JSON list of C-alpha atoms in Angstrom, two decimals:
[
{"chain": "V", "resi": 1, "resn": "ALA", "atom": "CA", "xyz": [23.49, 2.76, -8.30]},
{"chain": "V", "resi": 2, "resn": "TRP", "atom": "CA", "xyz": [20.36, 1.17, -6.86]},
{"chain": "V", "resi": 3, "resn": "ASP", "atom": "CA", "xyz": [17.12, 2.66, -5.60]},
{"chain": "V", "resi": 4, "resn": "ARG", "atom": "CA", "xyz": [13.52, 1.74, -4.84]},
{"chain": "V", "resi": 5, "resn": "ILE", "atom": "CA", "xyz": [10.41, 3.35, -6.28]},
{"chain": "V", "resi": 6, "resn": "THR", "atom": "CA", "xyz": [6.82, 2.79, -5.20]},
{"chain": "V", "resi": 7, "resn": "VAL", "atom": "CA", "xyz": [3.83, 3.02, -7.51]},
{"chain": "V", "resi": 8, "resn": "GLU", "atom": "CA", "xyz": [0.39, 3.23, -5.92]},
{"chain": "V", "resi": 9, "resn": "VAL", "atom": "CA", "xyz": [-2.26, 1.53, -8.08]},
{"chain": "V", "resi": 10, "resn": "ASP", "atom": "CA", "xyz": [-5.37, 2.63, -6.15]},
{"chain": "V", "resi": 11, "resn": "GLY", "atom": "CA", "xyz": [-7.77, 4.37, -8.49]},
{"chain": "V", "resi": 12, "resn": "LEU", "atom": "CA", "xyz": [-5.91, 3.53, -11.70]},
{"chain": "V", "resi": 13, "resn": "PRO", "atom": "CA", "xyz": [-8.51, 2.46, -14.28]},
{"chain": "V", "resi": 14, "resn": "ASP", "atom": "CA", "xyz": [-6.62, -0.31, -16.08]},
{"chain": "V", "resi": 15, "resn": "VAL", "atom": "CA", "xyz": [-3.30, -2.10, -16.65]},
{"chain": "V", "resi": 16, "resn": "SER", "atom": "CA", "xyz": [-2.25, 0.47, -19.24]},
{"chain": "V", "resi": 17, "resn": "ALA", "atom": "CA", "xyz": [-2.55, 3.21, -16.60]},
{"chain": "V", "resi": 18, "resn": "VAL", "atom": "CA", "xyz": [-0.36, 1.16, -14.25]},
{"chain": "V", "resi": 19, "resn": "GLU", "atom": "CA", "xyz": [2.28, 0.81, -16.99]},
{"chain": "V", "resi": 20, "resn": "ASP", "atom": "CA", "xyz": [2.10, 4.57, -17.61]},
{"chain": "V", "resi": 21, "resn": "ALA", "atom": "CA", "xyz": [2.54, 5.23, -13.87]},
{"chain": "V", "resi": 22, "resn": "VAL", "atom": "CA", "xyz": [5.58, 2.92, -13.80]},
{"chain": "V", "resi": 23, "resn": "LEU", "atom": "CA", "xyz": [7.13, 4.67, -16.81]},
{"chain": "V", "resi": 24, "resn": "HIS", "atom": "CA", "xyz": [6.54, 8.04, -15.15]},
{"chain": "V", "resi": 25, "resn": "ALA", "atom": "CA", "xyz": [8.14, 6.82, -11.90]},
{"chain": "V", "resi": 26, "resn": "VAL", "atom": "CA", "xyz": [11.16, 5.47, -13.80]},
{"chain": "V", "resi": 27, "resn": "SER", "atom": "CA", "xyz": [11.51, 8.81, -15.59]},
{"chain": "V", "resi": 28, "resn": "GLU", "atom": "CA", "xyz": [11.28, 10.72, -12.29]},
{"chain": "V", "resi": 29, "resn": "ALA", "atom": "CA", "xyz": [13.87, 8.43, -10.70]},
{"chain": "V", "resi": 30, "resn": "SER", "atom": "CA", "xyz": [16.27, 9.06, -13.58]},
{"chain": "V", "resi": 31, "resn": "ALA", "atom": "CA", "xyz": [16.13, 12.76, -12.75]},
{"chain": "V", "resi": 32, "resn": "THR", "atom": "CA", "xyz": [17.65, 12.00, -9.33]},
{"chain": "V", "resi": 33, "resn": "VAL", "atom": "CA", "xyz": [21.06, 11.08, -10.77]},
{"chain": "V", "resi": 34, "resn": "ASP", "atom": "CA", "xyz": [22.01, 14.75, -10.48]},
{"chain": "V", "resi": 35, "resn": "VAL", "atom": "CA", "xyz": [22.50, 14.24, -6.73]},
{"chain": "V", "resi": 36, "resn": "PHE", "atom": "CA", "xyz": [25.56, 12.07, -7.33]},
{"chain": "V", "resi": 37, "resn": "GLU", "atom": "CA", "xyz": [28.95, 13.74, -7.38]},
{"chain": "V", "resi": 38, "resn": "ARG", "atom": "CA", "xyz": [29.91, 11.31, -10.15]},
{"chain": "V", "resi": 39, "resn": "PRO", "atom": "CA", "xyz": [26.78, 10.07, -11.90]},
{"chain": "V", "resi": 40, "resn": "PRO", "atom": "CA", "xyz": [26.55, 6.28, -12.26]},
{"chain": "V", "resi": 41, "resn": "LEU", "atom": "CA", "xyz": [26.48, 4.55, -15.60]},
{"chain": "V", "resi": 42, "resn": "ALA", "atom": "CA", "xyz": [23.13, 3.01, -14.70]},
{"chain": "V", "resi": 43, "resn": "LEU", "atom": "CA", "xyz": [20.43, 3.25, -12.05]},
{"chain": "V", "resi": 44, "resn": "GLY", "atom": "CA", "xyz": [18.68, -0.01, -11.20]},
{"chain": "V", "resi": 45, "resn": "LEU", "atom": "CA", "xyz": [15.29, 0.29, -9.57]},
{"chain": "V", "resi": 46, "resn": "GLU", "atom": "CA", "xyz": [13.31, -2.07, -7.42]},
{"chain": "V", "resi": 47, "resn": "LEU", "atom": "CA", "xyz": [9.68, -1.35, -8.27]},
{"chain": "V", "resi": 48, "resn": "VAL", "atom": "CA", "xyz": [7.16, -1.81, -5.44]},
{"chain": "V", "resi": 49, "resn": "LEU", "atom": "CA", "xyz": [3.52, -1.90, -6.51]},
{"chain": "V", "resi": 50, "resn": "THR", "atom": "CA", "xyz": [1.08, -1.12, -3.72]},
{"chain": "V", "resi": 51, "resn": "GLY", "atom": "CA", "xyz": [-2.64, -0.65, -3.29]},
{"chain": "V", "resi": 52, "resn": "ARG", "atom": "CA", "xyz": [-5.96, -2.18, -4.17]},
{"chain": "V", "resi": 53, "resn": "THR", "atom": "CA", "xyz": [-6.97, -3.05, -7.69]},
{"chain": "V", "resi": 54, "resn": "PRO", "atom": "CA", "xyz": [-9.52, -5.32, -9.34]},
{"chain": "V", "resi": 55, "resn": "PHE", "atom": "CA", "xyz": [-6.90, -6.33, -11.93]},
{"chain": "V", "resi": 56, "resn": "ALA", "atom": "CA", "xyz": [-3.90, -7.41, -9.83]},
{"chain": "V", "resi": 57, "resn": "SER", "atom": "CA", "xyz": [-3.41, -10.63, -11.79]},
{"chain": "V", "resi": 58, "resn": "GLU", "atom": "CA", "xyz": [-3.45, -8.71, -15.10]},
{"chain": "V", "resi": 59, "resn": "VAL", "atom": "CA", "xyz": [-0.80, -6.34, -13.72]},
{"chain": "V", "resi": 60, "resn": "ARG", "atom": "CA", "xyz": [1.37, -9.34, -12.78]},
{"chain": "V", "resi": 61, "resn": "ARG", "atom": "CA", "xyz": [1.03, -10.78, -16.28]},
{"chain": "V", "resi": 62, "resn": "ALA", "atom": "CA", "xyz": [1.69, -7.41, -17.95]},
{"chain": "V", "resi": 63, "resn": "LEU", "atom": "CA", "xyz": [4.88, -6.60, -16.05]},
{"chain": "V", "resi": 64, "resn": "THR", "atom": "CA", "xyz": [6.93, -9.50, -17.37]},
{"chain": "V", "resi": 65, "resn": "SER", "atom": "CA", "xyz": [10.69, -9.28, -17.58]},
{"chain": "V", "resi": 66, "resn": "GLU", "atom": "CA", "xyz": [10.34, -8.70, -21.34]},
{"chain": "V", "resi": 67, "resn": "ARG", "atom": "CA", "xyz": [8.01, -5.74, -20.76]},
{"chain": "V", "resi": 68, "resn": "LEU", "atom": "CA", "xyz": [10.21, -4.37, -17.98]},
{"chain": "V", "resi": 69, "resn": "ALA", "atom": "CA", "xyz": [13.17, -4.45, -20.38]},
{"chain": "V", "resi": 70, "resn": "THR", "atom": "CA", "xyz": [11.37, -1.83, -22.49]},
{"chain": "V", "resi": 71, "resn": "MET", "atom": "CA", "xyz": [10.73, 0.42, -19.48]},
{"chain": "V", "resi": 72, "resn": "ARG", "atom": "CA", "xyz": [14.11, 2.11, -19.57]},
{"chain": "V", "resi": 73, "resn": "HIS", "atom": "CA", "xyz": [14.88, 5.77, -19.48]},
{"chain": "V", "resi": 74, "resn": "THR", "atom": "CA", "xyz": [18.20, 7.26, -20.53]},
{"chain": "V", "resi": 75, "resn": "ALA", "atom": "CA", "xyz": [19.08, 10.82, -19.64]},
{"chain": "V", "resi": 76, "resn": "ARG", "atom": "CA", "xyz": [22.46, 12.54, -19.41]},
{"chain": "V", "resi": 77, "resn": "GLY", "atom": "CA", "xyz": [24.19, 9.27, -20.24]},
{"chain": "V", "resi": 78, "resn": "VAL", "atom": "CA", "xyz": [22.58, 7.32, -17.37]},
{"chain": "V", "resi": 79, "resn": "THR", "atom": "CA", "xyz": [20.22, 4.45, -18.13]},
{"chain": "V", "resi": 80, "resn": "THR", "atom": "CA", "xyz": [17.52, 3.89, -15.50]},
{"chain": "V", "resi": 81, "resn": "PHE", "atom": "CA", "xyz": [15.79, 0.50, -15.48]},
{"chain": "V", "resi": 82, "resn": "VAL", "atom": "CA", "xyz": [13.62, -1.77, -13.32]},
{"chain": "V", "resi": 83, "resn": "TYR", "atom": "CA", "xyz": [15.50, -4.88, -12.19]},
{"chain": "V", "resi": 84, "resn": "ARG", "atom": "CA", "xyz": [12.90, -6.32, -9.82]},
{"chain": "V", "resi": 85, "resn": "VAL", "atom": "CA", "xyz": [9.20, -5.98, -9.03]},
{"chain": "V", "resi": 86, "resn": "LYS", "atom": "CA", "xyz": [7.74, -6.51, -5.58]},
{"chain": "V", "resi": 87, "resn": "GLU", "atom": "CA", "xyz": [4.05, -6.34, -4.97]},
{"chain": "V", "resi": 88, "resn": "ASP", "atom": "CA", "xyz": [1.88, -5.39, -2.10]},
{"chain": "V", "resi": 89, "resn": "LEU", "atom": "CA", "xyz": [-1.34, -5.57, -4.10]},
{"chain": "V", "resi": 90, "resn": "PHE", "atom": "CA", "xyz": [-4.72, -6.40, -2.66]},
{"chain": "V", "resi": 91, "resn": "PRO", "atom": "CA", "xyz": [-8.03, -7.04, -4.37]},
{"chain": "V", "resi": 92, "resn": "ASP", "atom": "CA", "xyz": [-10.79, -4.47, -4.29]},
{"chain": "V", "resi": 93, "resn": "VAL", "atom": "CA", "xyz": [-13.37, -5.42, -1.71]},
{"chain": "V", "resi": 94, "resn": "ASP", "atom": "CA", "xyz": [-17.02, -4.45, -2.03]},
{"chain": "V", "resi": 95, "resn": "LEU", "atom": "CA", "xyz": [-17.28, -3.15, 1.51]},
{"chain": "V", "resi": 96, "resn": "ALA", "atom": "CA", "xyz": [-20.97, -2.22, 1.24]},
{"chain": "V", "resi": 97, "resn": "TRP", "atom": "CA", "xyz": [-21.86, -5.77, 0.21]},
{"chain": "V", "resi": 98, "resn": "ARG", "atom": "CA", "xyz": [-19.50, -7.34, 2.77]},
{"chain": "V", "resi": 99, "resn": "ALA", "atom": "CA", "xyz": [-20.97, -5.13, 5.52]},
{"chain": "V", "resi": 100, "resn": "GLN", "atom": "CA", "xyz": [-24.33, -6.85, 4.95]},
{"chain": "V", "resi": 101, "resn": "GLN", "atom": "CA", "xyz": [-22.83, -10.20, 5.93]},
{"chain": "V", "resi": 102, "resn": "GLU", "atom": "CA", "xyz": [-23.07, -11.56, 9.47]},
{"chain": "V", "resi": 103, "resn": "ASP", "atom": "CA", "xyz": [-19.52, -12.85, 9.80]},
{"chain": "V", "resi": 104, "resn": "PRO", "atom": "CA", "xyz": [-16.16, -11.44, 10.92]},
{"chain": "V", "resi": 105, "resn": "VAL", "atom": "CA", "xyz": [-15.52, -9.92, 7.47]},
{"chain": "V", "resi": 106, "resn": "GLY", "atom": "CA", "xyz": [-18.91, -8.21, 7.62]},
{"chain": "V", "resi": 107, "resn": "LEU", "atom": "CA", "xyz": [-18.15, -6.77, 11.04]},
{"chain": "V", "resi": 108, "resn": "LEU", "atom": "CA", "xyz": [-14.78, -5.46, 9.86]},
{"chain": "V", "resi": 109, "resn": "ALA", "atom": "CA", "xyz": [-16.37, -4.01, 6.71]},
{"chain": "V", "resi": 110, "resn": "ARG", "atom": "CA", "xyz": [-18.93, -2.16, 8.85]},
{"chain": "V", "resi": 111, "resn": "HIS", "atom": "CA", "xyz": [-16.09, -0.76, 10.95]},
{"chain": "V", "resi": 112, "resn": "VAL", "atom": "CA", "xyz": [-14.17, 0.39, 7.85]},
{"chain": "V", "resi": 113, "resn": "LEU", "atom": "CA", "xyz": [-17.26, 2.11, 6.46]},
{"chain": "V", "resi": 114, "resn": "ALA", "atom": "CA", "xyz": [-17.86, 3.84, 9.81]},
{"chain": "V", "resi": 115, "resn": "LEU", "atom": "CA", "xyz": [-14.23, 4.96, 9.99]},
{"chain": "V", "resi": 116, "resn": "ARG", "atom": "CA", "xyz": [-14.44, 6.38, 6.48]},
{"chain": "V", "resi": 117, "resn": "ALA", "atom": "CA", "xyz": [-17.67, 8.21, 7.32]},
{"chain": "V", "resi": 118, "resn": "ARG", "atom": "CA", "xyz": [-16.03, 9.70, 10.43]},
{"chain": "V", "resi": 119, "resn": "ASP", "atom": "CA", "xyz": [-19.37, 9.35, 12.22]},
{"chain": "V", "resi": 120, "resn": "ALA", "atom": "CA", "xyz": [-20.41, 8.55, 15.81]},
{"chain": "V", "resi": 121, "resn": "ASP", "atom": "CA", "xyz": [-19.59, 4.87, 15.28]},
{"chain": "V", "resi": 122, "resn": "ALA", "atom": "CA", "xyz": [-16.04, 5.84, 14.25]},
{"chain": "V", "resi": 123, "resn": "GLU", "atom": "CA", "xyz": [-15.70, 7.99, 17.34]},
{"chain": "V", "resi": 124, "resn": "ALA", "atom": "CA", "xyz": [-16.82, 5.05, 19.48]},
{"chain": "V", "resi": 125, "resn": "LEU", "atom": "CA", "xyz": [-14.20, 2.81, 17.83]},
{"chain": "V", "resi": 126, "resn": "VAL", "atom": "CA", "xyz": [-11.51, 5.40, 18.58]},
{"chain": "V", "resi": 127, "resn": "ARG", "atom": "CA", "xyz": [-12.67, 5.70, 22.21]},
{"chain": "V", "resi": 128, "resn": "ARG", "atom": "CA", "xyz": [-12.37, 1.91, 22.59]},
{"chain": "V", "resi": 129, "resn": "ALA", "atom": "CA", "xyz": [-8.97, 1.81, 20.82]},
{"chain": "V", "resi": 130, "resn": "ARG", "atom": "CA", "xyz": [-7.40, 4.79, 22.60]},
{"chain": "V", "resi": 131, "resn": "PRO", "atom": "CA", "xyz": [-6.46, 2.91, 25.85]},
{"chain": "V", "resi": 132, "resn": "HIS", "atom": "CA", "xyz": [-4.85, 0.12, 23.80]},
{"chain": "V", "resi": 133, "resn": "ALA", "atom": "CA", "xyz": [-2.90, 2.66, 21.73]},
{"chain": "V", "resi": 134, "resn": "ARG", "atom": "CA", "xyz": [-1.75, 4.36, 24.94]},
{"chain": "V", "resi": 135, "resn": "LYS", "atom": "CA", "xyz": [-0.51, 1.01, 26.32]},
{"chain": "V", "resi": 136, "resn": "ALA", "atom": "CA", "xyz": [1.33, 0.21, 23.08]},
{"chain": "V", "resi": 137, "resn": "TRP", "atom": "CA", "xyz": [2.96, 3.64, 23.19]},
{"chain": "V", "resi": 138, "resn": "GLN", "atom": "CA", "xyz": [4.31, 2.92, 26.68]},
{"chain": "V", "resi": 139, "resn": "VAL", "atom": "CA", "xyz": [5.59, -0.63, 26.09]},
{"chain": "V", "resi": 140, "resn": "SER", "atom": "CA", "xyz": [9.34, -0.83, 25.54]},
{"chain": "V", "resi": 141, "resn": "THR", "atom": "CA", "xyz": [8.84, -3.05, 22.48]},
{"chain": "V", "resi": 142, "resn": "PHE", "atom": "CA", "xyz": [7.44, 0.01, 20.76]},
{"chain": "V", "resi": 143, "resn": "SER", "atom": "CA", "xyz": [10.16, 2.37, 22.01]},
{"chain": "V", "resi": 144, "resn": "TYR", "atom": "CA", "xyz": [10.45, 3.85, 18.52]},
{"chain": "V", "resi": 145, "resn": "LEU", "atom": "CA", "xyz": [7.01, 5.40, 19.11]},
{"chain": "V", "resi": 146, "resn": "THR", "atom": "CA", "xyz": [7.88, 8.78, 20.52]},
{"chain": "V", "resi": 147, "resn": "GLY", "atom": "CA", "xyz": [6.03, 12.01, 20.98]},
{"chain": "V", "resi": 148, "resn": "ASP", "atom": "CA", "xyz": [2.33, 12.50, 21.46]},
{"chain": "V", "resi": 149, "resn": "LEU", "atom": "CA", "xyz": [-0.23, 9.78, 21.03]},
{"chain": "V", "resi": 150, "resn": "PRO", "atom": "CA", "xyz": [-1.78, 9.78, 17.57]},
{"chain": "V", "resi": 151, "resn": "SER", "atom": "CA", "xyz": [-4.69, 12.14, 16.98]},
{"chain": "V", "resi": 152, "resn": "ASP", "atom": "CA", "xyz": [-8.19, 10.75, 16.53]},
{"chain": "V", "resi": 153, "resn": "GLU", "atom": "CA", "xyz": [-7.82, 11.20, 12.77]},
{"chain": "V", "resi": 154, "resn": "GLU", "atom": "CA", "xyz": [-4.52, 9.29, 12.73]},
{"chain": "V", "resi": 155, "resn": "LEU", "atom": "CA", "xyz": [-5.98, 6.55, 14.90]},
{"chain": "V", "resi": 156, "resn": "MET", "atom": "CA", "xyz": [-9.00, 6.26, 12.57]},
{"chain": "V", "resi": 157, "resn": "ASP", "atom": "CA", "xyz": [-6.67, 5.93, 9.57]},
{"chain": "V", "resi": 158, "resn": "ARG", "atom": "CA", "xyz": [-4.60, 3.26, 11.32]},
{"chain": "V", "resi": 159, "resn": "LEU", "atom": "CA", "xyz": [-7.69, 1.34, 12.45]},
{"chain": "V", "resi": 160, "resn": "GLU", "atom": "CA", "xyz": [-8.95, 1.37, 8.86]},
{"chain": "V", "resi": 161, "resn": "GLN", "atom": "CA", "xyz": [-5.62, 0.04, 7.55]},
{"chain": "V", "resi": 162, "resn": "VAL", "atom": "CA", "xyz": [-5.56, -2.75, 10.11]},
{"chain": "V", "resi": 163, "resn": "ALA", "atom": "CA", "xyz": [-9.19, -3.69, 9.44]},
{"chain": "V", "resi": 164, "resn": "LEU", "atom": "CA", "xyz": [-8.57, -3.86, 5.68]},
{"chain": "V", "resi": 165, "resn": "ARG", "atom": "CA", "xyz": [-5.52, -6.09, 6.21]},
{"chain": "V", "resi": 166, "resn": "ALA", "atom": "CA", "xyz": [-7.60, -8.34, 8.47]},
{"chain": "V", "resi": 167, "resn": "ILE", "atom": "CA", "xyz": [-10.33, -8.54, 5.81]},
{"chain": "V", "resi": 168, "resn": "ASP", "atom": "CA", "xyz": [-7.70, -9.50, 3.21]},
{"chain": "V", "resi": 169, "resn": "GLU", "atom": "CA", "xyz": [-6.29, -12.23, 5.47]},
{"chain": "V", "resi": 170, "resn": "LEU", "atom": "CA", "xyz": [-9.72, -13.63, 6.31]},
{"chain": "V", "resi": 171, "resn": "LEU", "atom": "CA", "xyz": [-10.73, -13.72, 2.64]},
{"chain": "V", "resi": 172, "resn": "ARG", "atom": "CA", "xyz": [-7.39, -15.30, 1.70]},
{"chain": "V", "resi": 173, "resn": "GLU", "atom": "CA", "xyz": [-7.86, -18.00, 4.37]},
{"chain": "V", "resi": 174, "resn": "ARG", "atom": "CA", "xyz": [-11.41, -18.60, 3.18]},
{"chain": "V", "resi": 175, "resn": "ALA", "atom": "CA", "xyz": [-10.28, -18.96, -0.44]},
{"chain": "V", "resi": 176, "resn": "ALA", "atom": "CA", "xyz": [-7.49, -21.40, 0.56]},
{"chain": "V", "resi": 177, "resn": "SER", "atom": "CA", "xyz": [-9.84, -23.75, 2.42]}
]
């Protein structure tokens, strides 16, 4: 059998904590074999690492195929193991420092900080974004968007995610040039 597990690395203090979180996730996944009418002999997991961390490169080096081979869990005759690692890791960004800069990254950092503070500036961003969200909701391309428009809180969260992705892309482009 095959499955996918996701481990969020935000807030984990070091690589050892990431490894512990992976081992815990593998152990939890092995407990799911009870749902099968006939349990498999093995459960292969695709591990997806997500989040922001200052030690992304150390995590990549630590989770080698040799190390992954030791991250197995056997319970009730079923061995659970990680067969592949995918990453969606991003570096930590000092938003307060970036917000001081007079460039597109600085502007985005100021927006992220305002959205996190949920202050008047965040409300203004939501007011400006609301008509665009309404249009997107009505376009057939986004027909999977059903129900009510997102709340202000949901829109703030989404604006923050998009701004952080844009910061990552801008910094990546800057580093590549």
